[in-house]
Short mmCIF file of C-alpha atoms in Angstrom, two decimals:
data_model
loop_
_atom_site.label_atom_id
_atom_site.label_comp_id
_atom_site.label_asym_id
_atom_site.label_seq_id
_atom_site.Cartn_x
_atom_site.Cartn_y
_atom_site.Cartn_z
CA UNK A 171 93.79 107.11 160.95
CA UNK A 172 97.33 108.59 160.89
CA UNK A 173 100.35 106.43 161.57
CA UNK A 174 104.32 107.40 160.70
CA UNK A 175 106.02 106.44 157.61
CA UNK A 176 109.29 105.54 159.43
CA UNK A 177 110.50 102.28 156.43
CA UNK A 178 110.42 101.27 152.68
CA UNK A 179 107.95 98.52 152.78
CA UNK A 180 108.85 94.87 151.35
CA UNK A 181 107.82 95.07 147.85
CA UNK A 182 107.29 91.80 147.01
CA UNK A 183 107.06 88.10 148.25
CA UNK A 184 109.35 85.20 147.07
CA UNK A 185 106.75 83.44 145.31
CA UNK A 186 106.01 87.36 142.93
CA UNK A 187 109.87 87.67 142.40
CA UNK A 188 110.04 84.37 140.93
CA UNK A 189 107.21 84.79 138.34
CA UNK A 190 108.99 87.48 137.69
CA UNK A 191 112.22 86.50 137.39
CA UNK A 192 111.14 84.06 134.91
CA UNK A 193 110.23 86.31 132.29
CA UNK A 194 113.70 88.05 132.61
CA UNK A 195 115.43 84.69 131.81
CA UNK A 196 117.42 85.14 128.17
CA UNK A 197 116.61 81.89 126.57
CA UNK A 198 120.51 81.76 125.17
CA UNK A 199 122.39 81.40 128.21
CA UNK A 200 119.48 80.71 130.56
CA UNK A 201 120.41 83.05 132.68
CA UNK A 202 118.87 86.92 133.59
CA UNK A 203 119.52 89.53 130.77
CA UNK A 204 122.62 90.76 130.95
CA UNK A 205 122.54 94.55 129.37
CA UNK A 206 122.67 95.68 126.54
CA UNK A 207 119.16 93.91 126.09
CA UNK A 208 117.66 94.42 122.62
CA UNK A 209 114.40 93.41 121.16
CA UNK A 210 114.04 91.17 117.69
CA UNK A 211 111.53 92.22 114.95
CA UNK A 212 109.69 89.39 115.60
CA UNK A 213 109.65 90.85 119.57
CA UNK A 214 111.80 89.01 121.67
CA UNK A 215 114.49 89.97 123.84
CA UNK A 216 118.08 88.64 123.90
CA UNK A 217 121.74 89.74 125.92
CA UNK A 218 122.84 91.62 123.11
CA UNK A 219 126.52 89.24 124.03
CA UNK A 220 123.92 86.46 123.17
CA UNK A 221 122.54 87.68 120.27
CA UNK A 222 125.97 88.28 118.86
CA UNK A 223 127.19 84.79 119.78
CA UNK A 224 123.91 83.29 117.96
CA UNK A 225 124.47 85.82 115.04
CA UNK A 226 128.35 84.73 114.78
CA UNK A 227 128.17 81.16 114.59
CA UNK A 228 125.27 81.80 111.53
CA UNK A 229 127.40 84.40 109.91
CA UNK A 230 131.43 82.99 110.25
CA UNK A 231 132.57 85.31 107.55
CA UNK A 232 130.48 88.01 109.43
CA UNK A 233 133.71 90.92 110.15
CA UNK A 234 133.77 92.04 113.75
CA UNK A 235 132.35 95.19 114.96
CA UNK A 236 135.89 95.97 115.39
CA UNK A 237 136.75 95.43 111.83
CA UNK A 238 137.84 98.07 109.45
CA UNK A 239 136.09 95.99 106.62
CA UNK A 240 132.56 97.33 105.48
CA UNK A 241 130.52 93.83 105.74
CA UNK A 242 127.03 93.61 104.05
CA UNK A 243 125.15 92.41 107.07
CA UNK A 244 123.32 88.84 107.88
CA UNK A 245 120.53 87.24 109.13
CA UNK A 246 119.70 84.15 111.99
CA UNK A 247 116.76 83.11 113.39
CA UNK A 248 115.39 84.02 116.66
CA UNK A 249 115.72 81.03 119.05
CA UNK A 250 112.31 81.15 120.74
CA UNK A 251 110.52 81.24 117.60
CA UNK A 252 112.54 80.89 114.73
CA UNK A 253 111.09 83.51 113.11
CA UNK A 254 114.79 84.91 110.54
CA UNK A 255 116.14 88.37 111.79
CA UNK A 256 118.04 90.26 108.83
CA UNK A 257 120.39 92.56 110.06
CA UNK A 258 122.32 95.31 108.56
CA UNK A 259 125.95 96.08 107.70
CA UNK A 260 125.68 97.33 111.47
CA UNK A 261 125.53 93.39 113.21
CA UNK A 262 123.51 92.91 116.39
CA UNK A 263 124.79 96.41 117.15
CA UNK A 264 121.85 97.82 114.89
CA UNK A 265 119.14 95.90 116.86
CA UNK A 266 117.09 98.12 119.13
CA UNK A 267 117.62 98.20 122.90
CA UNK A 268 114.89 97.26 125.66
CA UNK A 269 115.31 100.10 127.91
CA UNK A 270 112.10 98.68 129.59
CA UNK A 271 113.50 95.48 129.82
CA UNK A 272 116.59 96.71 131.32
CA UNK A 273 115.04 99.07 133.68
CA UNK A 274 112.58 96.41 135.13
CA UNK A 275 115.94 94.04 135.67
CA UNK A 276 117.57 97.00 137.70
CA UNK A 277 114.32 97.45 139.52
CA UNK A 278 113.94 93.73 140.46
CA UNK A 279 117.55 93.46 141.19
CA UNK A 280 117.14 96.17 144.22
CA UNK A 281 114.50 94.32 145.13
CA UNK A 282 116.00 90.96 145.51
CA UNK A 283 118.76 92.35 147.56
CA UNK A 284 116.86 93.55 150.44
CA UNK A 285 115.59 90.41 152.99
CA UNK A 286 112.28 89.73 153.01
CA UNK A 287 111.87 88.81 156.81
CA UNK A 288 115.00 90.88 157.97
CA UNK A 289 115.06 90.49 162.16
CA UNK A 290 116.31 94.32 162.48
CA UNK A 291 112.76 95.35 159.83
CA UNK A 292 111.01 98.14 161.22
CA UNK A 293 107.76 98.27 161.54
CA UNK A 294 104.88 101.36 161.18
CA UNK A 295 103.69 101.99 164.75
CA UNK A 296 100.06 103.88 165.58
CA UNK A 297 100.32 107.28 166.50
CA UNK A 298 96.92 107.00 167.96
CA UNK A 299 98.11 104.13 170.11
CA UNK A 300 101.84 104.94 169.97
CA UNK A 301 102.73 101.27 171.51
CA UNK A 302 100.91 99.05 168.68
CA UNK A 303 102.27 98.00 165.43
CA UNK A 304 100.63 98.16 162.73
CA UNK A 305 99.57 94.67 162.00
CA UNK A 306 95.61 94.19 160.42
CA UNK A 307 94.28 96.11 157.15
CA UNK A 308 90.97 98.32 157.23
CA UNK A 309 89.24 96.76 154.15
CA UNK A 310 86.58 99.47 154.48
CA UNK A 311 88.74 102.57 155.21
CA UNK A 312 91.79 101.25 152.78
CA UNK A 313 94.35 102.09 155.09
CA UNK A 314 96.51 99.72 157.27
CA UNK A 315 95.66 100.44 161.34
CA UNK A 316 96.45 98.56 164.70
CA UNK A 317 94.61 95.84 166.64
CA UNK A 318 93.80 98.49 169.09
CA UNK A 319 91.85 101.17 166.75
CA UNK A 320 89.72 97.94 165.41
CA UNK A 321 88.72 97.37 169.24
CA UNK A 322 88.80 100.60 170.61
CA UNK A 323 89.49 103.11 167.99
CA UNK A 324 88.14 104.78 164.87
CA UNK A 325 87.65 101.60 163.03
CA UNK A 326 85.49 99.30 165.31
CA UNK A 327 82.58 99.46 162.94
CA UNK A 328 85.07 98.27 159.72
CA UNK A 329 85.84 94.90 158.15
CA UNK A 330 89.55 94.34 158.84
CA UNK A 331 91.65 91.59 157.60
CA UNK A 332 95.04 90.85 158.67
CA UNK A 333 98.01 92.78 157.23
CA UNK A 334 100.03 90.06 155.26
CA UNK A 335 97.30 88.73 153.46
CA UNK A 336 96.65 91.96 152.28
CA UNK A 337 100.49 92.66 151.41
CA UNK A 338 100.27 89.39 149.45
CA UNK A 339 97.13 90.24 147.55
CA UNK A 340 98.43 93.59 146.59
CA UNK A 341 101.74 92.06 145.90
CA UNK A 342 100.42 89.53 143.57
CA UNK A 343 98.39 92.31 141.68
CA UNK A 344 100.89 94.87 141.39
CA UNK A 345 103.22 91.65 139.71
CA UNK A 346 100.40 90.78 137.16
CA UNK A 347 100.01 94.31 136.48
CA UNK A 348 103.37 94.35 135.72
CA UNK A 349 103.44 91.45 133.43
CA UNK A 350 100.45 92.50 132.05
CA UNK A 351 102.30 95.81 131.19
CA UNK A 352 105.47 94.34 130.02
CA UNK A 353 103.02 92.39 127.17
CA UNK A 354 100.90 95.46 126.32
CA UNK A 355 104.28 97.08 125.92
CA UNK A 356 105.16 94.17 123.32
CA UNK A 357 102.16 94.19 121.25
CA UNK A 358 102.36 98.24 121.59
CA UNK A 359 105.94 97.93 120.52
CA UNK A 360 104.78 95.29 117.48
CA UNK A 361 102.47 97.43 116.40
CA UNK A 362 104.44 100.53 116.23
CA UNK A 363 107.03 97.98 113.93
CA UNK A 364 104.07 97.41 111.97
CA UNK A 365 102.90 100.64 111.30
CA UNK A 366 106.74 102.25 110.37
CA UNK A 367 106.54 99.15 108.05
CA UNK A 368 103.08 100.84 106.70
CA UNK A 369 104.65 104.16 106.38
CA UNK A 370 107.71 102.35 104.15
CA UNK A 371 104.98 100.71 101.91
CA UNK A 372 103.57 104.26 101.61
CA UNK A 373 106.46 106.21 100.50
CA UNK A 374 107.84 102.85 98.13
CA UNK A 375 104.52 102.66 96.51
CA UNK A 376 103.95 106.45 95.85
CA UNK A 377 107.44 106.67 94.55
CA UNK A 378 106.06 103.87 91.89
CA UNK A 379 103.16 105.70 90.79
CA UNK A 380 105.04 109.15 90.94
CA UNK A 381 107.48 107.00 88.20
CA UNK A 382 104.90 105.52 85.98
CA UNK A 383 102.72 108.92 86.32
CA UNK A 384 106.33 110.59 84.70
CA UNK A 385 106.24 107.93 81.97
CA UNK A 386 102.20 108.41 81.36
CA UNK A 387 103.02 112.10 80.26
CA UNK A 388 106.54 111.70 79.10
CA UNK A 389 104.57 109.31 76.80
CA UNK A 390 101.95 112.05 75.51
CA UNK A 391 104.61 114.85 75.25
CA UNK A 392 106.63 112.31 73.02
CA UNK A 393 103.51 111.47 71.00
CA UNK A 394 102.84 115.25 71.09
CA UNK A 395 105.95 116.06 70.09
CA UNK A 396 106.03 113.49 67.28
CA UNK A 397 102.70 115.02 65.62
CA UNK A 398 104.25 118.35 65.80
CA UNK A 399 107.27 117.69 63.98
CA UNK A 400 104.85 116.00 61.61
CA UNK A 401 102.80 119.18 61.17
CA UNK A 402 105.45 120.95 60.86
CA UNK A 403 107.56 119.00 57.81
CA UNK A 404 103.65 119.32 55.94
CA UNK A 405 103.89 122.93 56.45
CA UNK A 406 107.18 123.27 55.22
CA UNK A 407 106.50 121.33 52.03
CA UNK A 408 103.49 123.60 50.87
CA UNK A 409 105.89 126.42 51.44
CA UNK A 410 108.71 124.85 49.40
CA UNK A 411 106.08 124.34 46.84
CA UNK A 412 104.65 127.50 46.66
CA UNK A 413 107.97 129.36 46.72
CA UNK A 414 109.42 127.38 44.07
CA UNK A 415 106.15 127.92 41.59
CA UNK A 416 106.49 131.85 42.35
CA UNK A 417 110.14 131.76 41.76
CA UNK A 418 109.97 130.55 38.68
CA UNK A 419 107.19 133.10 37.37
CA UNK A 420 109.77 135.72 38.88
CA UNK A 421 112.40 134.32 36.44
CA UNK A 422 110.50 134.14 33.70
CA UNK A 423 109.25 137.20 34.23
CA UNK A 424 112.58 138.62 34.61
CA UNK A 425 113.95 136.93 31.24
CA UNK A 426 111.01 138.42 29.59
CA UNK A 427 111.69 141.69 31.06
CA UNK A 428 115.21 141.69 30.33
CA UNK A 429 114.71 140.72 26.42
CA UNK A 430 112.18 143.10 25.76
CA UNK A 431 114.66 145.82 27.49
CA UNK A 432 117.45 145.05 24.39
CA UNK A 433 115.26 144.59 22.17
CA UNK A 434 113.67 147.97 23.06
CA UNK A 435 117.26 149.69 23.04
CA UNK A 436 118.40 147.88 19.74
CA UNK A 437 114.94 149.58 18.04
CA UNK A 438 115.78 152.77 19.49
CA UNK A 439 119.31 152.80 18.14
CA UNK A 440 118.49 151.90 15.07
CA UNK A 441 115.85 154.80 14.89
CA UNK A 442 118.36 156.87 15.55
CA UNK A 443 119.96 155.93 12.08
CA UNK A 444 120.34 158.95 9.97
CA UNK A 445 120.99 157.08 6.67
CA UNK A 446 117.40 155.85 5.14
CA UNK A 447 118.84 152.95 3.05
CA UNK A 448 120.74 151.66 6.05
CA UNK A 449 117.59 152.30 8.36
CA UNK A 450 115.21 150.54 6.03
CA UNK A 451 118.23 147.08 6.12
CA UNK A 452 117.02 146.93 9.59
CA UNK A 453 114.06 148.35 10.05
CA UNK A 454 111.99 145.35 8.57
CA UNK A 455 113.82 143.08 11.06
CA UNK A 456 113.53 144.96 14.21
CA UNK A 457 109.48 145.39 13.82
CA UNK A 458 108.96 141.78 13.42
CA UNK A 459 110.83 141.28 16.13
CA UNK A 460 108.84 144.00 18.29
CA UNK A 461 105.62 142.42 17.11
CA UNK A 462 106.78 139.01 17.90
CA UNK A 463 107.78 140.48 21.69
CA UNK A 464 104.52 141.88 21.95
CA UNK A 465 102.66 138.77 21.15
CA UNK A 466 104.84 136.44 24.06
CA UNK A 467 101.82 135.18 26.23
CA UNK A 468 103.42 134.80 29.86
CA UNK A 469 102.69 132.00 32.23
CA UNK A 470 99.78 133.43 34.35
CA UNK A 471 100.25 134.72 38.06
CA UNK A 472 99.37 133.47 40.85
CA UNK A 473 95.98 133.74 41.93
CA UNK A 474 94.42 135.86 44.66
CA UNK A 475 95.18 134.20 47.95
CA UNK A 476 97.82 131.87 46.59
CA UNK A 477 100.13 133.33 49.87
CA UNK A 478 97.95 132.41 51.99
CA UNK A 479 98.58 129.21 54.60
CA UNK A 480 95.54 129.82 56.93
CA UNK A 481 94.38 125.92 55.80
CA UNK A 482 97.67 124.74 58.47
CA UNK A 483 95.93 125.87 61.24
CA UNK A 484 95.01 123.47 64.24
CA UNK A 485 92.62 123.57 66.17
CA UNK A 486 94.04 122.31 69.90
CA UNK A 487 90.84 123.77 72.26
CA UNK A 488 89.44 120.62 72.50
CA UNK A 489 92.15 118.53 72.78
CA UNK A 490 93.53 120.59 75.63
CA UNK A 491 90.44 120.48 77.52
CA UNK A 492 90.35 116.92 77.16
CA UNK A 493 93.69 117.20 78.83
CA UNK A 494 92.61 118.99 81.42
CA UNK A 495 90.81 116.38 82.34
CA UNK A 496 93.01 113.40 83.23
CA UNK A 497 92.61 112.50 86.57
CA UNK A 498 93.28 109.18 88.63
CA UNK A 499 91.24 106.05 88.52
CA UNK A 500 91.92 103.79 91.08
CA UNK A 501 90.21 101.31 90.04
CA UNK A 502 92.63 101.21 86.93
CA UNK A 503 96.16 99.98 89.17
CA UNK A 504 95.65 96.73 87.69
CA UNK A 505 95.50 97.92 84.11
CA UNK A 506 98.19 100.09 85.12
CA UNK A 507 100.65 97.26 85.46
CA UNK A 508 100.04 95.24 82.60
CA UNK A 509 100.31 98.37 80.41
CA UNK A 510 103.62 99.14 81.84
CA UNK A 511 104.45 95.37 81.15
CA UNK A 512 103.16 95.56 77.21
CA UNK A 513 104.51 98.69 76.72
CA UNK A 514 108.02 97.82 78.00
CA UNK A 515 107.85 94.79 75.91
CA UNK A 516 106.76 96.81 72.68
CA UNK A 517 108.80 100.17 72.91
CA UNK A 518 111.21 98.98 70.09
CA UNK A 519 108.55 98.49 67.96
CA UNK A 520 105.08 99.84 67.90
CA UNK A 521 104.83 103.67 66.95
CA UNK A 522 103.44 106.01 69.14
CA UNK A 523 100.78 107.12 66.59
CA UNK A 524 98.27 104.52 67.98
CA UNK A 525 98.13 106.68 71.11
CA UNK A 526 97.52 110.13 69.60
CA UNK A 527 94.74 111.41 70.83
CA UNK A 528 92.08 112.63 68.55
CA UNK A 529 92.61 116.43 66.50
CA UNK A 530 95.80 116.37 66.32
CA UNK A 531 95.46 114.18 62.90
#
């Protein structure tokens, strides 16, 4: 059945715009939102002029938006449910807006200002039967027809019901639906609060564990460190040592050397004496004194290998393998925390060699 779309047909009766006007009623001023509407945390809506009323008269010292004085924020409580809104430096003016709140008042506002049972409202006529109004509903076919194609016409055979109580049925669903909606939006809208709250926990708790896993090996490169420098001071003591013993040999050694060398020119020059008497004065002398030289027992060298330092050497293999294979344990947070609690309390004074791990001793 074809007929001509020649209106906009009523979208609602009295009885649907008033349920719905209730739920557009701000619960400040009682009357409908005025925009800017925003939505609370805890999911309410307010006049954002409300809101900022409420928000004053809980905040007097609160600066104005106008103000040139940077203000720390404040908080109130939602009047439906009392639940406290903390706001930031921004006021009321940082509160989210309800474009879907906003765009159903502009929607129901158009709708209020047409009449409901206007005398000039026109009215779809048949085309089949170009004289009759359309005025009963085909509950079989879905469409609307005349009184004329239920008698005479295509739909004879089809349950029909008259037009307005189908207009109010449909009415009355397409409301709920609406309100129905509006709610889904809310809990959508509370749980998309909820889950940007989630993603905050996320990135505040892995910037925790990224700061105590820093301390965890900050902690073994300082104990690392530590037995290092430890190593190292034990190394440089057997080389002082050694150095100082070989040194010593080397001067006496050299004193040796050195006396023998006069004592080896003094004999030479007096060989060179042509005078016998005068020889034989100092020849006596000077052989006793060679014997005596060549009799000096000198402090024994070092033995073989004394250079070498190859008993400093450290094994680190296993150790860095064990390294290799820290890992996480979740099942450790706990522990976690009440190490970082001991060891903040003990930093001043236990040493760090409790923690060395086992090799590097």
């Amino acid at each position: 059945m074809n007929f001509a779309v020649g209106f906009k047909p009523l979208l609602g009766d009295a009885h649907s715009m008033d349920n719905l006007e209730k739920q557009l009623i701000c619960p400040i001023c009682l009357e409908m939102f005025s925009k800017p509407v925003v939505i609370l945390p805890c999911q309410h809506n307010l006049c954002r002029k409300c809101a900022n009323d409420v928000f004053q008269a809980s905040n007097p010292l609160w600066q104005s938006r106008g103000s040139t004085t940077v203000s720390s924020g404040g908080r109130f409580r939602c009047p439906s449910c009392r639940h406290e809104v903390v706001l930031d430096r921004h006021g009321v003016y940082g509160l989210q807006r309800n474009l879907l709140v906003e765009n159903i008042i502009d929607i129901y506002k158009q709708e209020s200002s047409r009449p409901l049972h206007s005398k000039a409202e026109q009215h779809l006529m048949c085309e089949e039967h170009e004289e009759e109004k359309i005025n009963i509903y085909c509950l079989s076919c879905e469409v609307p027809t005349c009184s004329l194609c239920k008698v005479f016409g295509a739909h004879k055979d089809c349950e029909v019901a008259p037009l307005p109580t189908i207009y109010k049925r449909q009415k009355s669903e397409l409301s709920d639906g609406i309100a129905m909606l509006v709610a889904g939006n809310d809990r959508v809208q509370a749980v998309i609060t909820q889950m940007e709250e989630v993603c905050q926990t996320i990135e505040d708790n892995s910037r925790r564990q990224k700061q105590l896993l820093n301390q965890r090996f900050e902690t073994l490169c300082a104990v690392l460190e530590e037995r290092k420098g430890e190593l190292l001071q034990a190394l440089a003591r057997e080389q002082e040592q050694k150095l100082q013993r070989v040194r010593g040999l080397i001067r006496q050694y050299g004193d040796h050397l050195e006396a023998s060398s006069k004592l080896v020119e003094s004999a030479i020059q007096s060989m060179e004496e042509p005078q016998m008497a005068l020889y034989l004065q100092q020849a006596k002398e000077l052989i006793n004194k060679v014997g005596a030289m060549s009799k000096v027992e000198l402090a024994g060298r070092p033995e073989p290998g004394y250079e070498s330092m190859e008993q400093f050497s450290v094994s680190v293999e296993h150790v860095a393998d064990m390294l290799r294979t820290i890992d996480f344990q979740p099942g450790a947070a706990g522990e976690e925390e009440d190490e970082e609690v001991a060891l903040d309390g003990e930093e001043g004074s236990a040493g760090p060699e409790e923690e060395r791990p086992e090799g590097l001793h």
